[in-house]
CSV table of C-alpha atoms and ligand atoms in Angstrom, one decimal:
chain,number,residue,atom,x,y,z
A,683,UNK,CA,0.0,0.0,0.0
A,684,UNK,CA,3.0,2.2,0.4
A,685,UNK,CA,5.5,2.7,-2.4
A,686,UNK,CA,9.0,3.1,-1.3
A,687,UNK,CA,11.5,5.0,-3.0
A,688,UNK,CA,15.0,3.2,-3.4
A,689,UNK,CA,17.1,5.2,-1.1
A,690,UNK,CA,14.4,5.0,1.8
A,691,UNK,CA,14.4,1.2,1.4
A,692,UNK,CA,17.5,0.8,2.0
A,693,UNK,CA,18.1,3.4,4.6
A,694,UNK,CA,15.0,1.2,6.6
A,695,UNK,CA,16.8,-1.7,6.0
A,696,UNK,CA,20.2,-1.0,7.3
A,697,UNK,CA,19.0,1.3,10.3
A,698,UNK,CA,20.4,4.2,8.6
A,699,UNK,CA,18.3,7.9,10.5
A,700,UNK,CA,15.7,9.0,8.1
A,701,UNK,CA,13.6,12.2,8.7
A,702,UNK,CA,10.3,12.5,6.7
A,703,UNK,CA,9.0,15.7,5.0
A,704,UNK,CA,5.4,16.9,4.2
A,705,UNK,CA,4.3,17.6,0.6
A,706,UNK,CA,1.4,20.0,1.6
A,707,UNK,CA,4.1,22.8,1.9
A,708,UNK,CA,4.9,22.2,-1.2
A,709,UNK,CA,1.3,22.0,-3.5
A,710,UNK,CA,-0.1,24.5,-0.8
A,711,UNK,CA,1.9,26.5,1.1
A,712,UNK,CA,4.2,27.8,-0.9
A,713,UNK,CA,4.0,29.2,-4.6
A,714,UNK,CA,6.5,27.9,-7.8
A,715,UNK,CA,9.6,28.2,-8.0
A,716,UNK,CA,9.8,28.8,-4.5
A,717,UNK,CA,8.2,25.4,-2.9
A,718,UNK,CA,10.6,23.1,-5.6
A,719,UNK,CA,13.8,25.4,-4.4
A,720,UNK,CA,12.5,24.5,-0.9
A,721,UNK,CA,11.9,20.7,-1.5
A,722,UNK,CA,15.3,20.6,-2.8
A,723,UNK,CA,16.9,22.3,0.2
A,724,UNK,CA,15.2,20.5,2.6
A,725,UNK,CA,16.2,17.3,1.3
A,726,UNK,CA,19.7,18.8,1.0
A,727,UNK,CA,19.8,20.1,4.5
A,728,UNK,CA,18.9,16.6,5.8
A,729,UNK,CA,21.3,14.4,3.6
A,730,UNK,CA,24.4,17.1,4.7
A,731,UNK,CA,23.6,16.5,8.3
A,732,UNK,CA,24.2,12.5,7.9
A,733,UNK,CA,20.5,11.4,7.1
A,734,UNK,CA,18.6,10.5,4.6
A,735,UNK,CA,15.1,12.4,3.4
A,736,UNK,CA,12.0,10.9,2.4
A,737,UNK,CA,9.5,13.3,1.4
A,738,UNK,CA,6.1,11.9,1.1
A,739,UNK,CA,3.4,12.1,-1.4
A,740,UNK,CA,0.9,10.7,-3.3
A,741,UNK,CA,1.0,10.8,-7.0
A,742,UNK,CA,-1.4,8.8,-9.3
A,743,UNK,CA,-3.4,7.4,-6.6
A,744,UNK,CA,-0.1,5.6,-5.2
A,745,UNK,CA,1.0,6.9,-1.9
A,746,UNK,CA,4.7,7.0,-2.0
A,747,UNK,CA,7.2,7.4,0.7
A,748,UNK,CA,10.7,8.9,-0.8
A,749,UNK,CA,10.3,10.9,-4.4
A,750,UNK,CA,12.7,11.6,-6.8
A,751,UNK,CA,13.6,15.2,-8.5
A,752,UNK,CA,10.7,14.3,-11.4
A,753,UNK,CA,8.4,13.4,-9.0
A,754,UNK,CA,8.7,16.5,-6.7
A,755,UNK,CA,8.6,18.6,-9.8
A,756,UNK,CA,5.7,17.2,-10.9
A,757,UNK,CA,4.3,18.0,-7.6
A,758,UNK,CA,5.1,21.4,-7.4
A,759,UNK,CA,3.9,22.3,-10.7
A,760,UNK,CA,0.3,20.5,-10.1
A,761,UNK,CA,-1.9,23.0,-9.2
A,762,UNK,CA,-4.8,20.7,-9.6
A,763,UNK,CA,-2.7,18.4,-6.8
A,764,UNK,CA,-4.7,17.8,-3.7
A,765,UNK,CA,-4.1,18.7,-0.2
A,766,UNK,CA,-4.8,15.4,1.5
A,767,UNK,CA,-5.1,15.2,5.1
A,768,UNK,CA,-5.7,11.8,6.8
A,769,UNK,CA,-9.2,12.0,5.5
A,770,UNK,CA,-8.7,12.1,2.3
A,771,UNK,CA,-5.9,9.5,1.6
A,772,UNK,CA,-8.5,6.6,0.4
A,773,UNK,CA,-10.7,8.5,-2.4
A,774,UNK,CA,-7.5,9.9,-3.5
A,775,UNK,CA,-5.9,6.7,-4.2
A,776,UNK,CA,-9.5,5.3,-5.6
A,777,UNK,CA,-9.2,8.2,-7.9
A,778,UNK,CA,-5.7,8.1,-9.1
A,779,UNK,CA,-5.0,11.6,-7.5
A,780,UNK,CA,-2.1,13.7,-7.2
A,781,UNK,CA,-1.9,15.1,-3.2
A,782,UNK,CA,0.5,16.8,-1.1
A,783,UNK,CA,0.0,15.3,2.3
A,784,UNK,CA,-0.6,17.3,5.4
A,785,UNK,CA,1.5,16.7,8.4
A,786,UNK,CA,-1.3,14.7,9.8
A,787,UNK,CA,-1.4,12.9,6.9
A,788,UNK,CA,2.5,12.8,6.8
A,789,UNK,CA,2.7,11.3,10.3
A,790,UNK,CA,0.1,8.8,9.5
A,791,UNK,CA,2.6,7.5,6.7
A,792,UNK,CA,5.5,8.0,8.1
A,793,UNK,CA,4.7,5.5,11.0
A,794,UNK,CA,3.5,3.1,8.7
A,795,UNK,CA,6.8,2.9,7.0
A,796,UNK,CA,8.8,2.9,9.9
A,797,UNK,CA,9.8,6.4,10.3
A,798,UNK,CA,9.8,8.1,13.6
A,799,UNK,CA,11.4,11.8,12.8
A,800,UNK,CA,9.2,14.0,10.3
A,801,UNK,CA,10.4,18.3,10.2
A,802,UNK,CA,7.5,20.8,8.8
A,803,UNK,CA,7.3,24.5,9.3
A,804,UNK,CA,4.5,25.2,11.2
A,805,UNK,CA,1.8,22.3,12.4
A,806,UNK,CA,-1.6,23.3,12.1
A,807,UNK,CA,-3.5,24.3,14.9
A,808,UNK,CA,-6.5,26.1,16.2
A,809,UNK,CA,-8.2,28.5,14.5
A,810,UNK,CA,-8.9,32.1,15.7
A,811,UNK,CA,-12.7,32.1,16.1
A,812,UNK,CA,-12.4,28.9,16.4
A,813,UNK,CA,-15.7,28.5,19.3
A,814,UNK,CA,-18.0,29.6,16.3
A,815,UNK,CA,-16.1,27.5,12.9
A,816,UNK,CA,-15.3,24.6,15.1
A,817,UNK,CA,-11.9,24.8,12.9
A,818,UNK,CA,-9.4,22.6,14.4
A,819,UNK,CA,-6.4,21.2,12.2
A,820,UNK,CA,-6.4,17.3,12.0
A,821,UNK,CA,-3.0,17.5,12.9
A,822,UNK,CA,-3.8,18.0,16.6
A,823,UNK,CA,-6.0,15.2,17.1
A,824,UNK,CA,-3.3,13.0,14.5
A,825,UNK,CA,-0.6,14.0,17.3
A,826,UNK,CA,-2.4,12.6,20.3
A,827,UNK,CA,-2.7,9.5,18.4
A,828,UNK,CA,0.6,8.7,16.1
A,829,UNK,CA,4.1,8.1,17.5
A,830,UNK,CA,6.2,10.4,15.4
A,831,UNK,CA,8.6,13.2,16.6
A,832,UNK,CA,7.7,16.2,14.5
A,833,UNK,CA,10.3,19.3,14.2
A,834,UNK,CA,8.8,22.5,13.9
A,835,UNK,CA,8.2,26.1,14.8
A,836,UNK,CA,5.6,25.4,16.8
A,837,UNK,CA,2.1,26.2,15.2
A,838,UNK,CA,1.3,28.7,12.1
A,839,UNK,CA,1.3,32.1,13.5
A,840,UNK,CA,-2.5,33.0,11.6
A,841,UNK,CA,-3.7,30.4,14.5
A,842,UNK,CA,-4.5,30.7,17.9
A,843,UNK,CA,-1.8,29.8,20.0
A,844,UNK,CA,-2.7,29.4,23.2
A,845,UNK,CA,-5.7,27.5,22.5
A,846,UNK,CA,-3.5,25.2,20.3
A,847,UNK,CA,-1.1,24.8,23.4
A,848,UNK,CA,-3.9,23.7,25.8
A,849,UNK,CA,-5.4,21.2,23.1
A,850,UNK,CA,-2.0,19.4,22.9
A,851,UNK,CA,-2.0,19.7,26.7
A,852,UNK,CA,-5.6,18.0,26.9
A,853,UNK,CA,-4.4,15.3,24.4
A,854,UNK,CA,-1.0,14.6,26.4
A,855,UNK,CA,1.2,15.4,23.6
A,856,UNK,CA,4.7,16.6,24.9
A,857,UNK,CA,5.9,20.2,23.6
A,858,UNK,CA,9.6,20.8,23.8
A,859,UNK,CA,11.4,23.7,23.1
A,860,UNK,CA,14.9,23.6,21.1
A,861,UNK,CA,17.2,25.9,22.5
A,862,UNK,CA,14.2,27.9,23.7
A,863,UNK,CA,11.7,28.5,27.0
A,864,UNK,CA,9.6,29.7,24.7
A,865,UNK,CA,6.9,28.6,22.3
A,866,UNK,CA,8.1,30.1,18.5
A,867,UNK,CA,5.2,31.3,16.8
A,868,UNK,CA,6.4,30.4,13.4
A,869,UNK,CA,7.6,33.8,11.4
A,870,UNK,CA,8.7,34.9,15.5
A,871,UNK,CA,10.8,33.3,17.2
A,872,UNK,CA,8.6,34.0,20.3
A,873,UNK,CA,4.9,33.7,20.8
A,874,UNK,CA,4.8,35.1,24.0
A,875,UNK,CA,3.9,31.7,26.1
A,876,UNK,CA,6.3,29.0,27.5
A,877,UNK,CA,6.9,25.7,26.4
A,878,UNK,CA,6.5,23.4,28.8
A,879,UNK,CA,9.8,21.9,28.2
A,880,UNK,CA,12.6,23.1,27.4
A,881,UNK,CA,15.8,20.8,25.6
A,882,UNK,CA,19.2,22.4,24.7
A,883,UNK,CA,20.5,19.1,22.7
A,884,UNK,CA,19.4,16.9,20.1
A,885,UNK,CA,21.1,14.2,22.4
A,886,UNK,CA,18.4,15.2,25.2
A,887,UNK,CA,15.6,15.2,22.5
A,888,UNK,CA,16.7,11.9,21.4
A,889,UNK,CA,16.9,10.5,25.1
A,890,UNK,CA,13.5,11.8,26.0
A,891,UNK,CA,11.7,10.6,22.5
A,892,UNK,CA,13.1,6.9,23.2
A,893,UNK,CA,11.5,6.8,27.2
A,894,UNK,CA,8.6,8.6,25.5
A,895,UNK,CA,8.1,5.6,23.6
A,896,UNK,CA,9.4,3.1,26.2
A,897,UNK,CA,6.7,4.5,28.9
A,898,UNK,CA,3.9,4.8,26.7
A,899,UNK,CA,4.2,1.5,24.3
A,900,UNK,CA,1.2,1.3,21.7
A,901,UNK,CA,-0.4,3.8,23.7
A,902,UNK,CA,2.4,6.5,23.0
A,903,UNK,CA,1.1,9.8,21.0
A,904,UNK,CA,3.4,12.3,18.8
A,905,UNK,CA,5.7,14.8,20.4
A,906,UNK,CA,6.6,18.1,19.0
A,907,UNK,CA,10.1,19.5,19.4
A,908,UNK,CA,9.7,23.7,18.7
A,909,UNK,CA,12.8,25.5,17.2
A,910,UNK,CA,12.7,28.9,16.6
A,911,UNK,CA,13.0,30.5,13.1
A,912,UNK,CA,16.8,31.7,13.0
A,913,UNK,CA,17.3,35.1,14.0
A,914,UNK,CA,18.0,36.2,10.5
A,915,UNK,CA,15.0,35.6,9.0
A,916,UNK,CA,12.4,36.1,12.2
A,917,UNK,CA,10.0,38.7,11.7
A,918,UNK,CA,9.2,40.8,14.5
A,919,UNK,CA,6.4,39.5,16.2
A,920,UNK,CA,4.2,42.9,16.3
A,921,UNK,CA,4.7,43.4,12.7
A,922,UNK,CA,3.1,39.4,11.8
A,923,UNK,CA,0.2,40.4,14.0
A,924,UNK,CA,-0.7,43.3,12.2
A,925,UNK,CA,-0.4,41.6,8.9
A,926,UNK,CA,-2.4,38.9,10.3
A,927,UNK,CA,-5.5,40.8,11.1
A,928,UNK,CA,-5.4,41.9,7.9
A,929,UNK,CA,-5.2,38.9,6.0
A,930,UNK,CA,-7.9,37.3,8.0
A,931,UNK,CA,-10.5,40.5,7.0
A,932,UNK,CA,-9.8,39.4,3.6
A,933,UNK,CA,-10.3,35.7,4.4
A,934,UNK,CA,-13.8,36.7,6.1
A,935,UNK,CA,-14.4,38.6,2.9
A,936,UNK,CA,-13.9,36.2,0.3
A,937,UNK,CA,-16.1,33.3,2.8
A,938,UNK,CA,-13.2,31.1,2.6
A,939,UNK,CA,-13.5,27.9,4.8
A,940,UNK,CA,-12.4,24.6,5.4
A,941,UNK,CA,-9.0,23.3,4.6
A,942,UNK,CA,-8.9,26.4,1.9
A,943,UNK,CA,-8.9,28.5,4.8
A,944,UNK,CA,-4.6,27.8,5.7
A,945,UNK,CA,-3.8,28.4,1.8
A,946,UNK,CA,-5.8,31.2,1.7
A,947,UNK,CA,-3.8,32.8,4.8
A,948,UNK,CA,-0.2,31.9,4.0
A,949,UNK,CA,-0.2,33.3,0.5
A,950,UNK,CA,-1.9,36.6,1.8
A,951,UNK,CA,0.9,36.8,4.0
A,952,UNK,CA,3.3,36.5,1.3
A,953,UNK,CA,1.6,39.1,-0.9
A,954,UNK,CA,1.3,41.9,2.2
A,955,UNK,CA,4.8,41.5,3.3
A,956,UNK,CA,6.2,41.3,-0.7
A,957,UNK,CA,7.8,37.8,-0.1
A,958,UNK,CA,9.3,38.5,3.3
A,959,UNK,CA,6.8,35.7,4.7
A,960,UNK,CA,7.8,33.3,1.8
A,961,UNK,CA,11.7,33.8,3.1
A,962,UNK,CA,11.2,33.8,6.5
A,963,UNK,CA,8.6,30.4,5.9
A,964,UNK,CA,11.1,28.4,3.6
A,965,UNK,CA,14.5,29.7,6.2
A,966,UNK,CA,13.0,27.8,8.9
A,967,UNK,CA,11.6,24.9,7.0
A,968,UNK,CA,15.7,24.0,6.1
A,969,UNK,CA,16.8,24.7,9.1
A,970,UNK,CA,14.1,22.2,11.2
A,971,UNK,CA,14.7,19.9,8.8
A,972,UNK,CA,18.6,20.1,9.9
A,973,UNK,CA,17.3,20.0,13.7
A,974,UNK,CA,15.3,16.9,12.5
A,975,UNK,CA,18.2,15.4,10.6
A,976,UNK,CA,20.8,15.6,13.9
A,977,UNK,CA,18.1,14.2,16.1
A,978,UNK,CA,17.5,10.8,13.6
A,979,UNK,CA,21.4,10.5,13.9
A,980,UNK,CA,21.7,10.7,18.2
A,981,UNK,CA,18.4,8.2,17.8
A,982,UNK,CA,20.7,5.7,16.0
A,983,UNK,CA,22.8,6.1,19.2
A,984,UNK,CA,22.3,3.6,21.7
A,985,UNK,CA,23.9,4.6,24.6
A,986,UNK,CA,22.0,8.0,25.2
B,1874,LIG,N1,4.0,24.4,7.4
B,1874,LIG,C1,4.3,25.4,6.5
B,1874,LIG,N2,3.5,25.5,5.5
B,1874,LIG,C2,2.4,24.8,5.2
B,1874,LIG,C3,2.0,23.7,6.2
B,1874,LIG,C4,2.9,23.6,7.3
B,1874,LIG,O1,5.3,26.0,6.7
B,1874,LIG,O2,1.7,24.9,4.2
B,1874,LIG,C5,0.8,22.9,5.9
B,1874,LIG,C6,0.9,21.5,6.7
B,1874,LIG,O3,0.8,20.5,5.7
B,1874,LIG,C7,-0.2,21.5,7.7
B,1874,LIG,C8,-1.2,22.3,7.0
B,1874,LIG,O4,-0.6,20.2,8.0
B,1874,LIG,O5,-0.5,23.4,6.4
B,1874,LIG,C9,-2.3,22.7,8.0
B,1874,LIG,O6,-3.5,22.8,7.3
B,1874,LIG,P1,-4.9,22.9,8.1
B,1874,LIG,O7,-4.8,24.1,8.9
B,1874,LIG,O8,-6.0,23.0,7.0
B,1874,LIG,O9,-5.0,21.6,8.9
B,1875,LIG,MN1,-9.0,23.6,9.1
């Protein structure tokens, strides 16, 4: 049910540290050339710090784990491609459909396969006015039931973030900060709120993922570990907020809802701040995946 691409097979099968990457990002979240450019460096990011990448997808109705340059071009240039969230796996593969998978979707896979470290950009979350839309990512509920590390910058900043904080509190799903006391808010490197936990090493992530696991058993849920955007490329937090009331005026305007609603939001972003959003997004996607990539190498580490 899962096609594996050459290079993960053989990375499963000798043990080697794999880290797995989202395609939603890609057919969603960011435009062309910029999501292909990004594809490429995160892959790149991942194989120069001693891992090897699988980015998954589903093209033609097959659900593959690993692509190759064609495949994530193909991808990138679909815009008729899907964004698949666990949901919407089955009818896509019914239907022979193109899809970039969602991190919930991602996760799903990924732990089918056997892979334990995935790095995104932002998870989804909460929504702002959520009490009247009711709009909750899947990827919160797909955390408090799939055992996969994910690497990010903690949630999208369009959401709201303390509400997404207390749903992954509710569902037991451990948040650690990277280097940080604080929760990141995506473009910021600070949302204002703590992080429950805070880790200074991928050593200490790794130790703490592997008694996470040990504890829990087939009961254990995801865990997050939140690294902040580098200080290059963060955007003052003050500045995001402002951009973000705006682009969710135009988001009421235009009635967008659903799983639209996320597109709809990131690319307004990128048009009000001319492309800074665009930098700032694809920065800390490489650099996560580069967190992800060291912490797959400690996990191959038995002695931690
Ligand atoms: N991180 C990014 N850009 C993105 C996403 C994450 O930097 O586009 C995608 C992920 O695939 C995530 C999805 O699962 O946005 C969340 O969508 P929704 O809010 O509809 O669940
Ligand atoms: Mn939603």
């Amino acid at each position: 049910m899962i096609t594996l691409a050459a290079p993960v097979a053989q990375a499963l099968a000798q043990g080697l540290p794999i880290v797995a990457l989202e395609s939603t990002v890609i057919t969603h979240g960011l435009p062309y050339p910029h999501n292909l450019e990004l594809a490429h460096a995160m892959e790149a990011a991942i194989t120069a710090a001693g891992a090897v990448p699988a980015t998954i997808g589903v093209l033609d109705g097959q659900v593959r784990v690993g692509l190759d340059q064609a495949q994530l071009a193909r991808l990138a240039q679909n815009r008729t491609a899907r964004k698949l969230s666990r949901r919407d796996i089955a009818a896509a593969l019914v239907q022979h459909a193109d899809g970039g998978t969602t991190v919930a979707a991602t996760m799903l896979i990924a732990h089918r396969a056997g892979i334990a470290v995935f790095a995104t950009g932002g998870i989804g979350g909460v929504h702002r006015g959520y009490s009247t839309t009711l709009d909750i990512s899947a990827d919160l509920p797909e955390l408090a039931r799939t055992p996969v590390l994910v690497v990010c910058a903690g949630a999208k900043a369009i959401l709201d973030l303390p509400a997404t904080l207390e749903y992954l509190e509710t569902c037991g799903v451990p948040v650690l900060g990277y280097q940080t006391s604080d929760f990141p808010a995506f473009y910021s490197q600070s949302s204002g709120l703590p992080v429950p936990t805070r880790t200074d090493t991928a050593q200490a992530v790794a130790a703490i993922w592997r008694r996470h696991l040990a504890w829990h058993g087939s009961q254990a849920s995801g865990m997050l570990l939140c690294v902040p955007p580098p200080a290059d490329v963060a955007l003052p937090r003050d500045r995001v907020e402002a951009e973000i009331a705006v682009a969710l005026q135009a988001a009421a305007h235009a009635n967008v809802r659903g799983q639209a609603v996320t597109p709809f939001l990131l690319a307004a972003m990128a048009t009000q701040t001319h492309g800074e959003s665009i930098r700032t997004n694809t920065a800390l996607l490489c650099h996560n995946a580069q967190v992800a990539a060291h912490v797959a190498v400690r996990l191959r580490v038995s002695e931690d």
